[in-house]
Short mmCIF file of C-alpha atoms in Angstrom, two decimals:
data_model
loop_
_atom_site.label_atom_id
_atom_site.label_comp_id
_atom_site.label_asym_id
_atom_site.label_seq_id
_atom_site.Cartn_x
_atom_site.Cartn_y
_atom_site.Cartn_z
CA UNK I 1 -44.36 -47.43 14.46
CA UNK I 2 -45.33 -47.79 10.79
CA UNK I 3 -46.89 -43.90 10.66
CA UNK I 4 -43.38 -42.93 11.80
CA UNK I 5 -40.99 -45.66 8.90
CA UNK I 6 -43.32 -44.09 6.46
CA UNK I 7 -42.50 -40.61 7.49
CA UNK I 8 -38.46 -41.81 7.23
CA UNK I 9 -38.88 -43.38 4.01
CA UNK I 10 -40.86 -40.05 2.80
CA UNK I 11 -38.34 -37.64 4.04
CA UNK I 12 -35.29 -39.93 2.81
CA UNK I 13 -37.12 -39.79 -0.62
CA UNK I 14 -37.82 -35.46 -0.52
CA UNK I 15 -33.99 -35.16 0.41
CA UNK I 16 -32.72 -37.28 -2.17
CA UNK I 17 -35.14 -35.78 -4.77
CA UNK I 18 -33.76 -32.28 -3.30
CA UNK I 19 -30.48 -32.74 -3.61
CA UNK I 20 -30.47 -34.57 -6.96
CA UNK I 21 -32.14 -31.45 -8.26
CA UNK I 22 -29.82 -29.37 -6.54
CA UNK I 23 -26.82 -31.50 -8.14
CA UNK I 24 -28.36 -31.70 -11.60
CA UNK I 25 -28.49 -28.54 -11.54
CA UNK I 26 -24.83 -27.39 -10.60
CA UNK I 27 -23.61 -30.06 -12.61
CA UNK I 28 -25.04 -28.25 -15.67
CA UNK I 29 -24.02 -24.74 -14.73
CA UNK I 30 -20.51 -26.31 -14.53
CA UNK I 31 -20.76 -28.06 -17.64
CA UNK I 32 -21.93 -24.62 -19.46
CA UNK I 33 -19.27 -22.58 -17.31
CA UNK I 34 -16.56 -25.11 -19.01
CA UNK I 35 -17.80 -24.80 -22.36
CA UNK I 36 -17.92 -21.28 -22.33
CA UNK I 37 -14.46 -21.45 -20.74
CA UNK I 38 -15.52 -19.41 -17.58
CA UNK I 39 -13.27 -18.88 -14.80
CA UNK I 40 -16.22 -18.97 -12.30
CA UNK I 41 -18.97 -21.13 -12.09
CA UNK I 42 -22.02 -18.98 -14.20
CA UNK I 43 -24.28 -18.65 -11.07
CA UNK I 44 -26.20 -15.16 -12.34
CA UNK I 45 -27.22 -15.16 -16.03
CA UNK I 46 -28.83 -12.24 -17.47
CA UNK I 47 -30.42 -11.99 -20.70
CA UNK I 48 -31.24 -9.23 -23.04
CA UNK I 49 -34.21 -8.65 -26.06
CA UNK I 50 -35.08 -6.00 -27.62
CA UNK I 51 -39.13 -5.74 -29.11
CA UNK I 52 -40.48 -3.78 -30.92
CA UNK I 53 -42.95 -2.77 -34.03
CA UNK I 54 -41.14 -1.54 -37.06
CA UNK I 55 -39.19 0.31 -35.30
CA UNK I 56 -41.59 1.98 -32.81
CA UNK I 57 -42.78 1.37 -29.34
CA UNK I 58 -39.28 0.09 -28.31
CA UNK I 59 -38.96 -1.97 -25.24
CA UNK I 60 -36.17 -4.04 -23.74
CA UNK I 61 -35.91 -7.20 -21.35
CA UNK I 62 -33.61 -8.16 -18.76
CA UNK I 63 -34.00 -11.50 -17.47
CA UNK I 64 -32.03 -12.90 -14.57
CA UNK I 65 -31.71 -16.81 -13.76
CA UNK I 66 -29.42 -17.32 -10.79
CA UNK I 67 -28.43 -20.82 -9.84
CA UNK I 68 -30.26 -22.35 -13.08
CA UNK I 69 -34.06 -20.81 -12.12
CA UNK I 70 -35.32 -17.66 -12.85
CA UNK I 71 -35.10 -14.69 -10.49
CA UNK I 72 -37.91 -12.70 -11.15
CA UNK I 73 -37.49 -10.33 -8.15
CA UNK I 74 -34.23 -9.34 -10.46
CA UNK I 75 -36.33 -8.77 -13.55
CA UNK I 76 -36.22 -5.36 -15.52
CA UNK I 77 -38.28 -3.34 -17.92
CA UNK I 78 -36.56 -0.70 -20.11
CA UNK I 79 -38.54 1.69 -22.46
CA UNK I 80 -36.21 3.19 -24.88
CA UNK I 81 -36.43 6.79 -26.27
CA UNK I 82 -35.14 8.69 -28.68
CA UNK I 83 -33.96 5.43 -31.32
CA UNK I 84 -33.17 5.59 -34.99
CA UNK I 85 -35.98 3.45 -36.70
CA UNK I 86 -35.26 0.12 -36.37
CA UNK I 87 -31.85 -0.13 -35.18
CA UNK I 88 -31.52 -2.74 -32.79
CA UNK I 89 -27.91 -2.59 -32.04
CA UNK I 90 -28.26 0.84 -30.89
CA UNK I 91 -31.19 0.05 -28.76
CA UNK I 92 -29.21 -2.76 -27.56
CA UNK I 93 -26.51 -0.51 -26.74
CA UNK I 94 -28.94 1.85 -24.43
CA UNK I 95 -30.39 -0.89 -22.48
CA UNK I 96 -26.89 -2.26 -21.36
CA UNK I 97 -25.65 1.74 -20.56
CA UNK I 98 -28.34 1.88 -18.42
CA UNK I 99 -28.33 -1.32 -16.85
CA UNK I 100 -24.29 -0.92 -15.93
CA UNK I 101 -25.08 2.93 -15.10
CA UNK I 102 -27.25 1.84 -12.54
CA UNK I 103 -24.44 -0.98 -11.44
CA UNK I 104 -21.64 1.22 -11.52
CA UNK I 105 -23.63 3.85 -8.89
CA UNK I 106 -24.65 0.67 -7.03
CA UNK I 107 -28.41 1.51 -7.67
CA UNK I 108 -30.75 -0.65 -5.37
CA UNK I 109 -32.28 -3.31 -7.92
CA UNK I 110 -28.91 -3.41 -10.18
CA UNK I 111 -26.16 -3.83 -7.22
CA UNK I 112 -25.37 -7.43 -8.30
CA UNK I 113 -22.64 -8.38 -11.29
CA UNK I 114 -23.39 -10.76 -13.32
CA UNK I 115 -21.32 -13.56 -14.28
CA UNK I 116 -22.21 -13.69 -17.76
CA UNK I 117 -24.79 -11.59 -20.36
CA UNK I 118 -26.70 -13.68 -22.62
CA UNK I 119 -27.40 -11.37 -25.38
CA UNK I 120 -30.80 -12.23 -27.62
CA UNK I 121 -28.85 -12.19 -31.31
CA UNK I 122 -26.09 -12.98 -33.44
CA UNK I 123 -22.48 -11.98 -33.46
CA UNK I 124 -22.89 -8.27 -34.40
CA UNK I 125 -25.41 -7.76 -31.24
CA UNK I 126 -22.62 -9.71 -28.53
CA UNK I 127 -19.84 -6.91 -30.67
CA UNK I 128 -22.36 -4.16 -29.39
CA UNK I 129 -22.55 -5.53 -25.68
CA UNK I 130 -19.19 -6.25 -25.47
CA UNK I 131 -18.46 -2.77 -26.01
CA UNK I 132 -20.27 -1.61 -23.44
CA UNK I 133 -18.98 -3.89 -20.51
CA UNK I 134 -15.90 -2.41 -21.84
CA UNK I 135 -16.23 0.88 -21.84
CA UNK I 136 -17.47 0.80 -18.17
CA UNK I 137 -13.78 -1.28 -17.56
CA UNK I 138 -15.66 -3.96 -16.23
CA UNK I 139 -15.04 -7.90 -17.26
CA UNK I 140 -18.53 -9.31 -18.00
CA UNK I 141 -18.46 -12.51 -21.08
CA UNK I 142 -20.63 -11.68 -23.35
CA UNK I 143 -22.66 -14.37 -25.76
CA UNK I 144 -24.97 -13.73 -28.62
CA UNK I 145 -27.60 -16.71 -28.69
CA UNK I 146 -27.92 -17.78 -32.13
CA UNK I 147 -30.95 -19.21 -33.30
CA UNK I 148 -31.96 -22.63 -35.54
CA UNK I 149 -34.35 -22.31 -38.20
CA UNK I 150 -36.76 -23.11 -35.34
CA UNK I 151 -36.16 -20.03 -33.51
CA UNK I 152 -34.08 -22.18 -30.44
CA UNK I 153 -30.72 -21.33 -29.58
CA UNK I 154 -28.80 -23.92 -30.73
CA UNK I 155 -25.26 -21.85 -30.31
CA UNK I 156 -23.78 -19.04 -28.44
CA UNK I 157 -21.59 -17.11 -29.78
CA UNK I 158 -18.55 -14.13 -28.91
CA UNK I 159 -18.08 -10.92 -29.79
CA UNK I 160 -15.03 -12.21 -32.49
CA UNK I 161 -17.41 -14.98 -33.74
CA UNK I 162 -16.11 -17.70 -31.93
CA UNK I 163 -19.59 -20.02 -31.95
CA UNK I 164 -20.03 -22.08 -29.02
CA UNK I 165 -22.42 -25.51 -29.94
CA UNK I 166 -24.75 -26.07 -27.11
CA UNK I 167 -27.27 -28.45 -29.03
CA UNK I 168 -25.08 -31.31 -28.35
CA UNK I 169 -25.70 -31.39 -24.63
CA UNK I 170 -29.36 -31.52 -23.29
CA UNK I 171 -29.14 -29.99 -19.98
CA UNK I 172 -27.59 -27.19 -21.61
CA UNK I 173 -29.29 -26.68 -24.32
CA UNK I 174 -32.73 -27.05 -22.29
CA UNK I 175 -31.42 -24.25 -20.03
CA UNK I 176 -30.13 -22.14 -22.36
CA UNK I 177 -33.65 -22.57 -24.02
CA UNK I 178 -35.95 -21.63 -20.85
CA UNK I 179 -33.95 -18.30 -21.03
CA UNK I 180 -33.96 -17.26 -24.15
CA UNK I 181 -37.80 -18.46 -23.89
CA UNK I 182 -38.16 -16.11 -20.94
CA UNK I 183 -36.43 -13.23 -22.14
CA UNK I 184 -38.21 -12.88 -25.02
CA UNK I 185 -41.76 -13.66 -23.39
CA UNK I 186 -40.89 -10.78 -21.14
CA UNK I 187 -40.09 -8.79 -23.53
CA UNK I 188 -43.28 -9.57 -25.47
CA UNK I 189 -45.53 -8.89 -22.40
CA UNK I 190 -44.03 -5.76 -21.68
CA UNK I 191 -44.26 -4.20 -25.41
CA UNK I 192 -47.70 -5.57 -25.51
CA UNK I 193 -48.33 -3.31 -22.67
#
């Protein structure tokens, strides 16, 4: 009788902890989804860097988080060819041609729209992005994560320079942190490659 209350109390404990998770986390995709004025709650994130070494060697990341936790399965590499020294908004601009290429021909591996494009820079670099999404007529936010003088993001920002404070909440800011964090580690890894 007491092996089986323990068992209750232990499984009444691992559902609570579950679903508190599971609730912490929605409640700060909504609270992100409001602040960036989203019609939809922001369930698939992706994030873009670019890395590189004075201009050579040019890699891009694409990181996907979907319900608040990386999705590494969704994960991309790009290598990019043929790039003016240095010019990260063009590089920028290839990596998110390719990656809505492959959505618009509903490529295995880039089938799933994403809800919103975190992009890893300032205004100028969500401008670039924004342009794309549009010219494949497709309606995609776009945010430019811009960055203290500790290299976090402390704001996201829109293509017309609208800037977006995130530092002010923790659970967003923390979460908005991890991915930026992961893109560029990703991106870092691969270039290092």
């Amino acid at each position: 009788v007491r092996l089986v209350e323990l068992a209750c109390a232990n499984a009444r404990e691992e559902a609570e902890r579950v679903s508190t998770d599971y609730e912490r986390t929605n409640k700060t995709l909504e609270l992100l989804g409001s602040m960036l004025k989203l019609e939809n709650l922001p369930r698939r994130l992706e994030s873009y860097d670019i890395s590189h070494i004075a201009g050579t060697d040019i890699v891009a990341s694409m990181v996907v988080f979907c319900d608040g936790a990386p999705s590494k399965k969704d994960y991309k590499r790009f290598k990019l060819e043929d790039m003016p020294d240095q010019d990260d908004y063009a590089s920028m601009r290839q990596v998110l041609t390719r990656r809505l290429r492959h959505f618009a021909a509903g490529d295995a591996g880039f089938s799933e729209k994403p809800d919103a494009l975190l992009i890893d820079g300032g205004v100028e670099h969500a401008k670039i992005a924004e342009e794309v999404v549009r010219e494949f007529a497709l309606d995609i936010p776009v945010y430019g994560m811009v960055k203290d003088d500790r290299h976090r993001t402390r704001a996201l920002v829109t293509a017309d320079g609208h800037e977006i404070g995130i530092s002010g909440n923790q659970a967003v800011f923390a979460l908005i942190g991890r991915i930026q964090e992961e893109t560029h580690r990703f991106a870092i890894e691969y270039h290092r490659q």
